Short mmCIF file of C-alpha atoms in Angstrom, two decimals:
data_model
loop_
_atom_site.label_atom_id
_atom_site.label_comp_id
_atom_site.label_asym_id
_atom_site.label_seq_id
_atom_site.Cartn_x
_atom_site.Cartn_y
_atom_site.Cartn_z
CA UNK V 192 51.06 65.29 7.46
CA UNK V 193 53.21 68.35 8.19
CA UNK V 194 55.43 69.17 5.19
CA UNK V 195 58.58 71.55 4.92
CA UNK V 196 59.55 72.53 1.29
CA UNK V 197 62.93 73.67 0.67
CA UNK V 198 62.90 73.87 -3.55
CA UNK V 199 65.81 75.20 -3.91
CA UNK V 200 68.81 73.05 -3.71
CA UNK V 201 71.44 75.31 -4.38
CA UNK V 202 72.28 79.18 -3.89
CA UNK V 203 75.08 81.51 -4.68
CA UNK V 204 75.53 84.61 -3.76
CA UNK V 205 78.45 87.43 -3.73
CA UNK V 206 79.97 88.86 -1.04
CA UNK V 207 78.58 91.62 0.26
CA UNK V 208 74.77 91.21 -1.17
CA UNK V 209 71.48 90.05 -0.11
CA UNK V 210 70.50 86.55 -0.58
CA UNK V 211 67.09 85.03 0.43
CA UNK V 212 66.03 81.05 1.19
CA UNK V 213 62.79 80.11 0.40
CA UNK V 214 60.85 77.98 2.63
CA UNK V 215 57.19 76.96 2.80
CA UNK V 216 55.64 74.42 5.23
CA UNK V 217 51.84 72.74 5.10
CA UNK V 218 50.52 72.49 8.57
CA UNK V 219 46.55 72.54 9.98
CA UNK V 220 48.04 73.65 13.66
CA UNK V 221 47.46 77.48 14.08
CA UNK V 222 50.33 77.45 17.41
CA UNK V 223 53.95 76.57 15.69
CA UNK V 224 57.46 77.93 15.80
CA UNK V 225 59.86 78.22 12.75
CA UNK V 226 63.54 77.48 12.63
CA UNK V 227 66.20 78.41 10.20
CA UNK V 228 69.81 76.06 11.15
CA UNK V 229 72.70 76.55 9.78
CA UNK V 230 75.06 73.74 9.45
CA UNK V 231 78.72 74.96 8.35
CA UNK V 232 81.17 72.50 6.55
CA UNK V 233 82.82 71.95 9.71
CA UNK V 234 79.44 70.01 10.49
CA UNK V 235 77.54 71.56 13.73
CA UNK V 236 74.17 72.60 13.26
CA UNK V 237 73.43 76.02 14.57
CA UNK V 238 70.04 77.72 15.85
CA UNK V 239 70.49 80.94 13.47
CA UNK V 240 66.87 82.35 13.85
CA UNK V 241 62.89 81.37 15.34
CA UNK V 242 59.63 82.56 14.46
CA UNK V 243 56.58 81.60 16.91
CA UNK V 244 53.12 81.24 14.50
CA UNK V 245 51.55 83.56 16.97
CA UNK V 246 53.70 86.85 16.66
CA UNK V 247 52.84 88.82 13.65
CA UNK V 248 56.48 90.35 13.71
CA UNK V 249 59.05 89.13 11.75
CA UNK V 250 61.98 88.01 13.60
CA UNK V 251 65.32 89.48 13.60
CA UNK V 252 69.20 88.37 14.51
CA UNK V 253 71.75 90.66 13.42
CA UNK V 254 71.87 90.19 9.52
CA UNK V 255 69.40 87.40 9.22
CA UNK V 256 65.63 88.29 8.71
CA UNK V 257 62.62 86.15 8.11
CA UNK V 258 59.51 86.95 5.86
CA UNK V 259 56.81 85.26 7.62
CA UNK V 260 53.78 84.92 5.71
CA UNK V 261 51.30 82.55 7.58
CA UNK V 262 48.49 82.95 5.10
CA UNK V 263 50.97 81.52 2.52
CA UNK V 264 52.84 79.26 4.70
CA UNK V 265 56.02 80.72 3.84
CA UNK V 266 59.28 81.41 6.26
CA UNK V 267 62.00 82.52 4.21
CA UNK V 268 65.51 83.63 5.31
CA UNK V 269 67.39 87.22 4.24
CA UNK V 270 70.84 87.29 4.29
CA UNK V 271 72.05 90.91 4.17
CA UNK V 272 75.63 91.73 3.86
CA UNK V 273 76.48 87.92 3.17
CA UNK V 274 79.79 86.75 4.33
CA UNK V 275 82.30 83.81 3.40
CA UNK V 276 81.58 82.28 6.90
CA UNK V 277 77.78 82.38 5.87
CA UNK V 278 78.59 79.19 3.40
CA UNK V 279 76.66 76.32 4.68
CA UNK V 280 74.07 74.17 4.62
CA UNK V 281 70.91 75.55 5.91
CA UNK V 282 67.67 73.98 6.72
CA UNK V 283 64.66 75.10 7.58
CA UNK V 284 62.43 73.29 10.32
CA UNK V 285 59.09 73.05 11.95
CA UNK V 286 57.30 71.69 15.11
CA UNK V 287 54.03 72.53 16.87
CA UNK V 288 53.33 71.25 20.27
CA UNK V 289 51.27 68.71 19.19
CA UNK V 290 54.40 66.91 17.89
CA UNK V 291 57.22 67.08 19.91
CA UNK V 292 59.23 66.13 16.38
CA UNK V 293 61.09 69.00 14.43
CA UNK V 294 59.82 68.15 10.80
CA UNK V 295 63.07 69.61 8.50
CA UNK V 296 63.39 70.46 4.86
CA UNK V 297 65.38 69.59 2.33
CA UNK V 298 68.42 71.77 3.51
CA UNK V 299 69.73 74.22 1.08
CA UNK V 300 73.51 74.85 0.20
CA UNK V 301 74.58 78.40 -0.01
CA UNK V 302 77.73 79.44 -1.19
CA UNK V 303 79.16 82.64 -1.18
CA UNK V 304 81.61 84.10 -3.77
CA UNK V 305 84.53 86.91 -2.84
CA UNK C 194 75.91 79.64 26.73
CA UNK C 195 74.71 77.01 24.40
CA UNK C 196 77.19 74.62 24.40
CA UNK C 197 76.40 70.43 23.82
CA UNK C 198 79.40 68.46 23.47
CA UNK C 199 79.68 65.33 21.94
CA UNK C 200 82.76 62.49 21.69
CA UNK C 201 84.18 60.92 19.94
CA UNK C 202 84.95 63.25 17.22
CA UNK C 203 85.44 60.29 14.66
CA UNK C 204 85.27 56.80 15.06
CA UNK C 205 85.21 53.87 12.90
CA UNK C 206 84.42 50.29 14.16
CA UNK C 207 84.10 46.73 12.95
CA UNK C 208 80.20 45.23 12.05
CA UNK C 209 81.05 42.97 15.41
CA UNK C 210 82.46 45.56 17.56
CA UNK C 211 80.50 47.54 20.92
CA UNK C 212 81.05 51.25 20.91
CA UNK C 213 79.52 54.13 22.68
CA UNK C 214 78.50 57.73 22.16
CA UNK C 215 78.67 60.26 24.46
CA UNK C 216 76.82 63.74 25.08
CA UNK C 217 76.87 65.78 27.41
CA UNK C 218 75.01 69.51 28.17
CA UNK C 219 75.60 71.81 31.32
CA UNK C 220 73.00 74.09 30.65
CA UNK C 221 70.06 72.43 32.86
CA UNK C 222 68.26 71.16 30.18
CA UNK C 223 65.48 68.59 30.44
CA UNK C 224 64.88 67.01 27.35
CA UNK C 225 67.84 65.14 25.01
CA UNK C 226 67.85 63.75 21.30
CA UNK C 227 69.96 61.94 19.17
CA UNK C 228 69.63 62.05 15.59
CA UNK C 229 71.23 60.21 12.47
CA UNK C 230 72.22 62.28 9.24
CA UNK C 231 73.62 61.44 6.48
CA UNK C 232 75.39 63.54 3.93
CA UNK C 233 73.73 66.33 2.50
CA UNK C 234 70.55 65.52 4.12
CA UNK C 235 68.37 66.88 7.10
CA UNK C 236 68.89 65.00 10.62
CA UNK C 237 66.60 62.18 11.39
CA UNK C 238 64.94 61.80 14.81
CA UNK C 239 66.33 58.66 16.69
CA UNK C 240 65.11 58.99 20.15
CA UNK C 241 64.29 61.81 22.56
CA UNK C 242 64.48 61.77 26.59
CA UNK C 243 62.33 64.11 28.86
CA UNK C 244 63.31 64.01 32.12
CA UNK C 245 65.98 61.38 31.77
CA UNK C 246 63.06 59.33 30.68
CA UNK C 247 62.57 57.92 26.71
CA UNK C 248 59.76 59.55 25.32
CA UNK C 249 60.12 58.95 21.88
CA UNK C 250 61.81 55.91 19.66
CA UNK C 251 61.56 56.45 16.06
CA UNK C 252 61.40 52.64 15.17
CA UNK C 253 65.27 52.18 15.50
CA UNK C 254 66.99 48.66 15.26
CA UNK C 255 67.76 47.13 18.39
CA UNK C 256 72.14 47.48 17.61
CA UNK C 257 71.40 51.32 18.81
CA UNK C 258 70.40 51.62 22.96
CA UNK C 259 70.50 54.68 24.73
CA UNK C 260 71.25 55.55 27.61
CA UNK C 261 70.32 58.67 29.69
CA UNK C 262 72.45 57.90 33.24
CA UNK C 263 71.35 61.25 34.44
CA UNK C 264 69.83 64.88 33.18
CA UNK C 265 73.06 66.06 31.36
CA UNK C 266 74.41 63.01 29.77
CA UNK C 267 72.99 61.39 27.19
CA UNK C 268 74.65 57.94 25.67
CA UNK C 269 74.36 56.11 22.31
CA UNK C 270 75.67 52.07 22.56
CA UNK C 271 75.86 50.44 19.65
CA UNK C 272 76.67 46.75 18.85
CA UNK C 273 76.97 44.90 15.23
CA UNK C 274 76.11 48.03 13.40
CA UNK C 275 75.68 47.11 9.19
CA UNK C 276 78.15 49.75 7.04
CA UNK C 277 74.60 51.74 6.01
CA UNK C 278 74.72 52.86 9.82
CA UNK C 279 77.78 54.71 8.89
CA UNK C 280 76.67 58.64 9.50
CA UNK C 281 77.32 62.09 11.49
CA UNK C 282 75.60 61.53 14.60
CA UNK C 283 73.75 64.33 16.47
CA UNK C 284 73.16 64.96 19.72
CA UNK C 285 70.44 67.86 21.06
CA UNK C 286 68.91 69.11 23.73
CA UNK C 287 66.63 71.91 24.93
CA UNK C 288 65.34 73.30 27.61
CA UNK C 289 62.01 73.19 27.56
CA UNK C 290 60.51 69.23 27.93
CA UNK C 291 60.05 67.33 25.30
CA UNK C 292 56.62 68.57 23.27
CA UNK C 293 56.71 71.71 24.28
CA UNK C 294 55.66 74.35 21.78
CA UNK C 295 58.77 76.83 23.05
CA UNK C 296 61.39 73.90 22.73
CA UNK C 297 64.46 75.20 20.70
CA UNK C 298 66.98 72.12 20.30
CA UNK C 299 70.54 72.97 20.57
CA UNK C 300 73.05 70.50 18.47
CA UNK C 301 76.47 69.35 19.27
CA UNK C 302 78.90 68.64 16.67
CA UNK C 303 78.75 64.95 16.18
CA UNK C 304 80.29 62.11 15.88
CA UNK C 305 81.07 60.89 12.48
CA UNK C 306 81.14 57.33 12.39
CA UNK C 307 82.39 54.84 9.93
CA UNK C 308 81.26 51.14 10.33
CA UNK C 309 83.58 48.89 8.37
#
C-alpha cells in the first residue's frame, strides 16, 4: 500500500529563518510525482511545489525547495526567509500513474512567529 | 491562471433537505474531483470525472450524486445528509486525464457545509 508519513504535527518557526517539513512516502513504483499543498486558514489548498521520481534535480519555486532523496523515500520542504503569510497547513502528497488517487499525509501546521 | 471556483461559500441544511454544490473551471481541463475534509485532516477522494465521465467512486453513500453536465462544471447533490457529513468540501481539477502520471490537481476553496 502506498504510505505518506508526515511525523511531525506541529512546526514553528520565526520570521525571517529557514524551516524544513519532513516527509517520507513507501512506494514499489519507480515513475511518481511529489506534491507539497499548502492550505492557509482561509481554507484553499494550494499547489506550492512538484517533484517527478524521474528528475534527479531538486525542484525549486521561489523560496520553497525540496530535498528529494529517492533512495530514502524522503521529500521534504525548505522554507527560506519564512513569512507570516507562510502559516498554514501543509500536506504533502503522492500519486504514480498506476493510481490515479493522490495518497496525502498527515498535514503539518506551521506557524510562524514575528 | 489556475483558478476553480466553487459555491456556495457556506451552507447549512436540514438532515431532510436537497442541496447542491457547484464547481466550475475555465481552464480546459479534463478531469474533475470532489473531495470531503474534515478539520485538520488531509482531503478524502469522493469521486473523480475524466472526460465528463465518472471514473472513480470511493464507496460514497448514495445521499451524495454528482453530476458532471459538461467539461467545466462539476456538481455535488446531496439529499438527507446525517450531521457527520458536515465538512469543507473540495472541488479539483487538472489537466491532464484522470491517471495520468503528470496530473497536478488544482483546488477551489470549498464549500463548508453544516448539516443540522
Amino acid at each position: 500500500a502506498q504510505t505518506v508519513t508526515q511525523s511531525q504535527p506541529e512546526m514553528s518557526v520565526q520570521e525571517a529563518e529557514t524551516v524544513t517539513l519532513s516527509c517520507t512516502y513507501d512506494t514499489s513504483e519507480s515513475d511518481y510525482y511529489l506534491f507539497w499543498y499548502k492550505q492557509p486558514p482561509s481554507r484553499q489548498m494550494i499547489l506550492v511545489i512538484r517533484q517527478e521520481a524521474y528528475k534527479q534535480q531538486n525542484a525549486t519555486e521561489n523560496r520553497f525547495s525540496v530535498n528529494f532523496q529517492k533512495a530514502a523515500k524522503s521529500f521534504s520542504l525548505k522554507i527560506s526567509d519564512s513569512q507570516l503569510g507562510d502559516a498554514a497547513m501543509y500536506f504533502c502528497a503522492y500519486r504514480t500513474g498506476a493510481n490515479s488517487k493522490l495518497t496525502f499525509g498527515k498535514g503539518i501546521t506551521l506557524s510562524v512567529r514575528p | 491562471d489556475t483558478e476553480v471556483t466553487q459555491t456556495p461559500k457556506h451552507l447549512v441544511m436540514g438532515m431532510t433537505n436537497k442541496k447542491s454544490l457547484k464547481c466550475e473551471q475555465h481552464m480546459g481541463h479534463r478531469a474533475m474531483y470532489w473531495y470531503k475534509q474534515k478539520a485538520k485532516k488531509p482531503p478524502e477522494l469522493m469521486f473523480v470525472y475524466s472526460y465528463e465521465k465518472l471514473s472513480i467512486n470511493e464507496s460514497v453513500p448514495s445521499r451524495f450524486s454528482p453530476e458532471c453536465p459538461n467539461s467545466s462544471l462539476l456538481n455535488l447533490h446531496l439529499h438527507a445528509l446525517q450531521p457527520e457529513d458536515s465538512a469543507l468540501y473540495l472541488c479539483a481539477s487538472s489537466q491532464e486525464p484522470s491517471g495520468s502520471i503528470r496530473e497536478t490537481q488544482y483546488f477551489g476553496p470549498g464549500t463548508r457545509l453544516l448539516v443540522l
